[in-house]
Coordinates of C-alpha atoms in Angstrom, one line a residue:
M1011 CA 12.2 17.1 23.7
A1012 CA 9.6 15.6 26.0
S1013 CA 9.8 11.9 25.6
Q1014 CA 8.2 11.3 29.0
I1015 CA 5.7 13.0 31.3
S1016 CA 7.6 15.5 33.4
P1017 CA 7.4 15.6 37.3
K1018 CA 5.9 19.1 37.0
I1019 CA 2.8 17.6 35.5
F1020 CA 2.2 15.1 38.3
D1021 CA 3.2 17.7 40.9
F1022 CA 0.5 20.1 39.6
L1023 CA -2.2 17.4 39.4
K1024 CA -1.6 16.4 43.1
L1025 CA -1.8 20.1 44.1
I1026 CA -5.0 20.8 42.2
E1027 CA -6.6 17.7 43.7
K1028 CA -6.0 19.1 47.2
N1029 CA -6.7 22.8 46.3
N1030 CA -9.5 22.7 43.8
N1031 CA -10.7 26.3 44.1
R1032 CA -10.4 29.4 42.1
E1033 CA -8.4 31.4 44.6
W1034 CA -5.6 28.8 44.9
F1035 CA -5.6 28.3 41.1
N1036 CA -5.3 32.0 40.4
D1037 CA -2.5 32.4 42.9
H1038 CA -0.6 29.5 41.4
K1039 CA -1.5 29.8 37.8
N1040 CA 2.2 29.8 36.8
I1041 CA 2.5 26.2 38.1
F1042 CA -0.4 25.2 35.9
L1043 CA 1.0 27.0 32.8
E1044 CA 4.4 25.3 33.2
A1045 CA 2.7 21.8 33.6
Q1046 CA 0.4 22.5 30.6
S1047 CA 3.3 23.6 28.5
D1048 CA 5.2 20.3 29.3
F1049 CA 2.0 18.3 28.5
Q1050 CA 1.7 20.1 25.2
D1051 CA 5.3 19.3 24.4
F1052 CA 4.7 15.7 25.2
T1053 CA 1.6 15.6 23.0
E1054 CA 3.5 17.2 20.2
E1055 CA 6.2 14.6 20.3
L1056 CA 3.6 11.8 20.6
I1057 CA 1.9 13.1 17.5
A1058 CA 5.2 13.0 15.6
E1059 CA 5.8 9.4 16.7
M1060 CA 2.3 8.2 15.9
G1061 CA 2.6 9.8 12.4
K1062 CA 4.9 6.8 11.6
F1063 CA 1.8 4.5 11.5
D1064 CA -0.9 7.1 10.8
E1065 CA -0.1 10.0 8.5
N1066 CA -3.4 11.7 9.3
I1067 CA -2.3 12.2 12.9
L1068 CA 0.5 14.5 11.7
K1069 CA -2.2 17.1 10.7
L1070 CA -3.1 17.6 14.3
D1071 CA -2.2 20.7 16.3
A1072 CA -1.0 19.6 19.7
K1073 CA -2.3 22.7 21.4
K1074 CA -5.8 22.3 19.9
S1075 CA -5.8 18.6 21.0
L1076 CA -5.5 19.4 24.7
L1077 CA -8.6 19.4 26.8
R1078 CA -9.4 22.5 28.8
I1079 CA -8.6 22.4 32.5
Y1080 CA -12.0 24.0 33.4
R1081 CA -14.9 21.7 34.3
D1082 CA -18.4 22.2 33.0
T1083 CA -20.3 22.2 36.3
R1084 CA -23.7 23.2 35.0
F1085 CA -25.3 19.8 35.3
S1086 CA -23.0 18.3 37.9
K1087 CA -23.4 17.9 41.7
D1088 CA -19.6 18.3 41.9
K1089 CA -19.0 22.0 41.7
T1090 CA -15.2 21.9 41.9
P1091 CA -14.0 24.2 39.0
Y1092 CA -11.0 22.3 37.7
K1093 CA -10.2 18.9 36.3
T1094 CA -7.6 16.9 38.1
Y1095 CA -6.1 15.5 34.9
F1096 CA -4.6 16.5 31.6
G1097 CA -6.2 15.0 28.5
A1098 CA -5.5 15.0 24.8
S1099 CA -7.9 14.0 22.1
L1100 CA -5.9 12.7 19.0
G1101 CA -7.9 12.4 15.8
M1102 CA -11.4 12.1 17.4
G1103 CA -13.8 14.4 15.6
K1104 CA -15.9 17.0 17.3
M1105 CA -18.8 15.5 19.2
N1106 CA -17.2 12.0 18.7
T1107 CA -17.8 11.9 14.9
K1108 CA -14.6 10.1 14.1
A1109 CA -12.5 7.3 15.6
G1110 CA -9.2 8.3 17.2
F1111 CA -7.0 8.1 20.3
Y1112 CA -7.2 9.6 23.8
L1113 CA -4.4 10.2 26.3
H1114 CA -5.5 10.7 29.9
V1115 CA -2.9 11.7 32.5
E1116 CA -4.2 11.6 36.1
S1117 CA -2.0 10.6 39.0
G1118 CA -2.7 6.9 39.7
K1119 CA -5.6 6.9 37.2
S1120 CA -4.0 7.4 33.8
F1121 CA -5.2 5.5 30.8
L1122 CA -5.1 5.4 27.0
A1123 CA -8.2 4.8 24.8
S1124 CA -8.7 4.1 21.2
G1125 CA -11.9 4.0 19.1
I1126 CA -15.1 6.0 19.3
Y1127 CA -16.9 7.0 22.5
L1128 CA -20.7 7.4 22.6
P1129 CA -21.2 8.6 19.0
E1130 CA -24.6 10.2 18.1
A1131 CA -27.4 7.9 16.9
P1132 CA -26.9 8.1 13.1
I1133 CA -23.2 7.3 13.4
L1134 CA -23.8 4.5 16.0
K1135 CA -26.4 2.9 13.7
A1136 CA -24.1 3.1 10.8
I1137 CA -21.3 1.4 12.7
R1138 CA -23.7 -1.4 14.0
K1139 CA -24.9 -1.9 10.4
E1140 CA -21.3 -2.4 9.1
I1141 CA -20.5 -4.8 12.0
S1142 CA -23.5 -6.9 11.1
L1143 CA -22.8 -6.8 7.4
F1144 CA -19.0 -7.2 7.5
K1145 CA -18.5 -9.2 10.6
D1146 CA -15.3 -10.8 9.4
D1147 CA -13.6 -7.5 8.8
F1148 CA -14.7 -6.3 12.2
L1149 CA -13.6 -9.4 14.0
K1150 CA -10.3 -9.3 12.2
A1151 CA -9.7 -5.9 13.9
V1152 CA -10.8 -6.7 17.5
E1153 CA -9.5 -10.3 17.5
D1154 CA -6.1 -9.3 16.1
K1155 CA -3.3 -10.6 18.4
D1156 CA -1.9 -7.2 19.0
F1157 CA -5.2 -5.7 19.9
K1158 CA -6.1 -8.5 22.2
K1159 CA -2.7 -8.3 23.9
V1160 CA -3.0 -4.6 24.5
Y1161 CA -6.7 -4.0 25.1
G1162 CA -8.1 -7.4 25.7
E1163 CA -11.6 -6.6 24.5
L1164 CA -13.8 -3.6 23.8
D1165 CA -15.0 -1.7 26.9
P1166 CA -18.6 -2.7 27.8
E1167 CA -19.5 0.6 29.5
H1168 CA -23.1 1.7 28.6
K1169 CA -23.7 -1.7 26.9
L1170 CA -27.4 -2.4 26.2
K1171 CA -29.2 -5.5 27.7
N1172 CA -31.0 -6.2 24.4
V1173 CA -30.1 -6.1 20.7
P1174 CA -31.0 -2.6 19.4
Q1175 CA -34.1 -2.1 17.3
G1176 CA -33.5 -2.8 13.6
F1177 CA -31.3 -5.8 14.2
E1178 CA -32.1 -9.5 14.5
K1179 CA -31.8 -11.0 18.0
E1180 CA -30.1 -14.0 16.5
D1181 CA -27.5 -11.9 14.7
P1182 CA -24.1 -13.6 15.3
M1183 CA -22.7 -10.1 16.2
A1184 CA -25.4 -9.4 18.7
E1185 CA -23.1 -8.8 21.7
Y1186 CA -21.1 -6.2 19.7
L1187 CA -24.3 -4.6 18.4
K1188 CA -25.4 -3.9 22.0
L1189 CA -22.4 -1.7 22.5
K1190 CA -22.9 2.1 22.5
S1191 CA -19.1 2.8 22.3
F1192 CA -16.4 1.0 20.5
I1193 CA -13.4 1.7 22.7
G1194 CA -10.3 -0.2 23.7
V1195 CA -8.9 1.0 27.1
Y1196 CA -5.3 0.5 28.4
N1197 CA -4.5 1.5 32.0
I1198 CA -1.1 3.0 32.3
T1199 CA 1.0 3.8 35.5
N1200 CA 2.8 6.9 36.6
K1201 CA 6.0 4.9 36.2
D1202 CA 5.2 4.0 32.6
L1203 CA 4.5 7.6 31.8
S1204 CA 7.8 8.7 33.4
D1205 CA 9.8 6.1 31.5
K1206 CA 12.3 7.5 29.0
N1207 CA 10.6 5.5 26.2
A1208 CA 7.1 6.6 27.1
I1209 CA 6.4 8.2 23.8
K1210 CA 7.4 5.1 21.8
N1211 CA 5.6 2.7 24.1
I1212 CA 2.3 4.7 24.0
S1213 CA 2.5 5.0 20.2
K1214 CA 2.8 1.1 20.0
I1215 CA -0.3 0.8 22.2
F1216 CA -2.2 3.1 20.0
K1217 CA -1.0 1.4 16.9
A1218 CA -2.6 -1.8 18.0
A1219 CA -6.0 -0.2 17.6
K1220 CA -5.5 1.3 14.1
P1221 CA -7.3 -1.6 12.3
L1222 CA -10.3 -0.9 14.6
N1223 CA -10.2 2.8 13.9
D1224 CA -10.0 2.2 10.2
F1225 CA -13.1 0.0 10.3
L1226 CA -15.0 2.5 12.3
D1227 CA -14.0 5.4 10.1
T1228 CA -15.0 3.4 7.0
S1229 CA -18.4 2.8 8.6
I1230 CA -18.9 6.5 9.3
S1231 CA -17.7 7.6 5.8
N1232 CA -20.3 5.3 4.2
T1233 CA -23.0 7.3 5.9
Q1234 CA -21.7 10.6 4.5
N1235 CA -21.3 9.5 0.8

């Protein structure tokens, strides 16, 4: 059972932050593997708990949900080879083609995210169209008391200054149409993650975004039918 983030995970993350080089990593790979195993166990139990409100989550393989520790440095000025966090993508399709949930564990910088992040143009356009046409359904999801209590509002990162082409400037949903991602973000502390009820608490946070994810997935599926 792994109902909370183990100290081994935070210990490794602090070490890799200070020793982000291949030589150190190769010499201490056993520490990484133990931390990764604990994080996988935590993710597996979280999937089981989330399955109580979303049966589709139960189809996920915890191991395949984990992000790789290796950074892609090809187009980055930062050439450090390893990530300083553990991440798990839960239900998000490949290349952000589906709404889902994300768990990010980084000492002092952990967060939970729900929704869809920077989907490709056809999917983004489909979501915007649904928001414009079915504004009441969308507002019901993002103005739900549980969603507002947990996430506040959708994250405005990458938001456009103007209403995108193909939509009226006077559209009552104009501010939402400017978004390029539809994500709710909840910052979570090391203490929260180490709590004995961390699994249940995280699941409740994710559950608050299920109506949003259902709306987004319906929008996406309409483009594929």
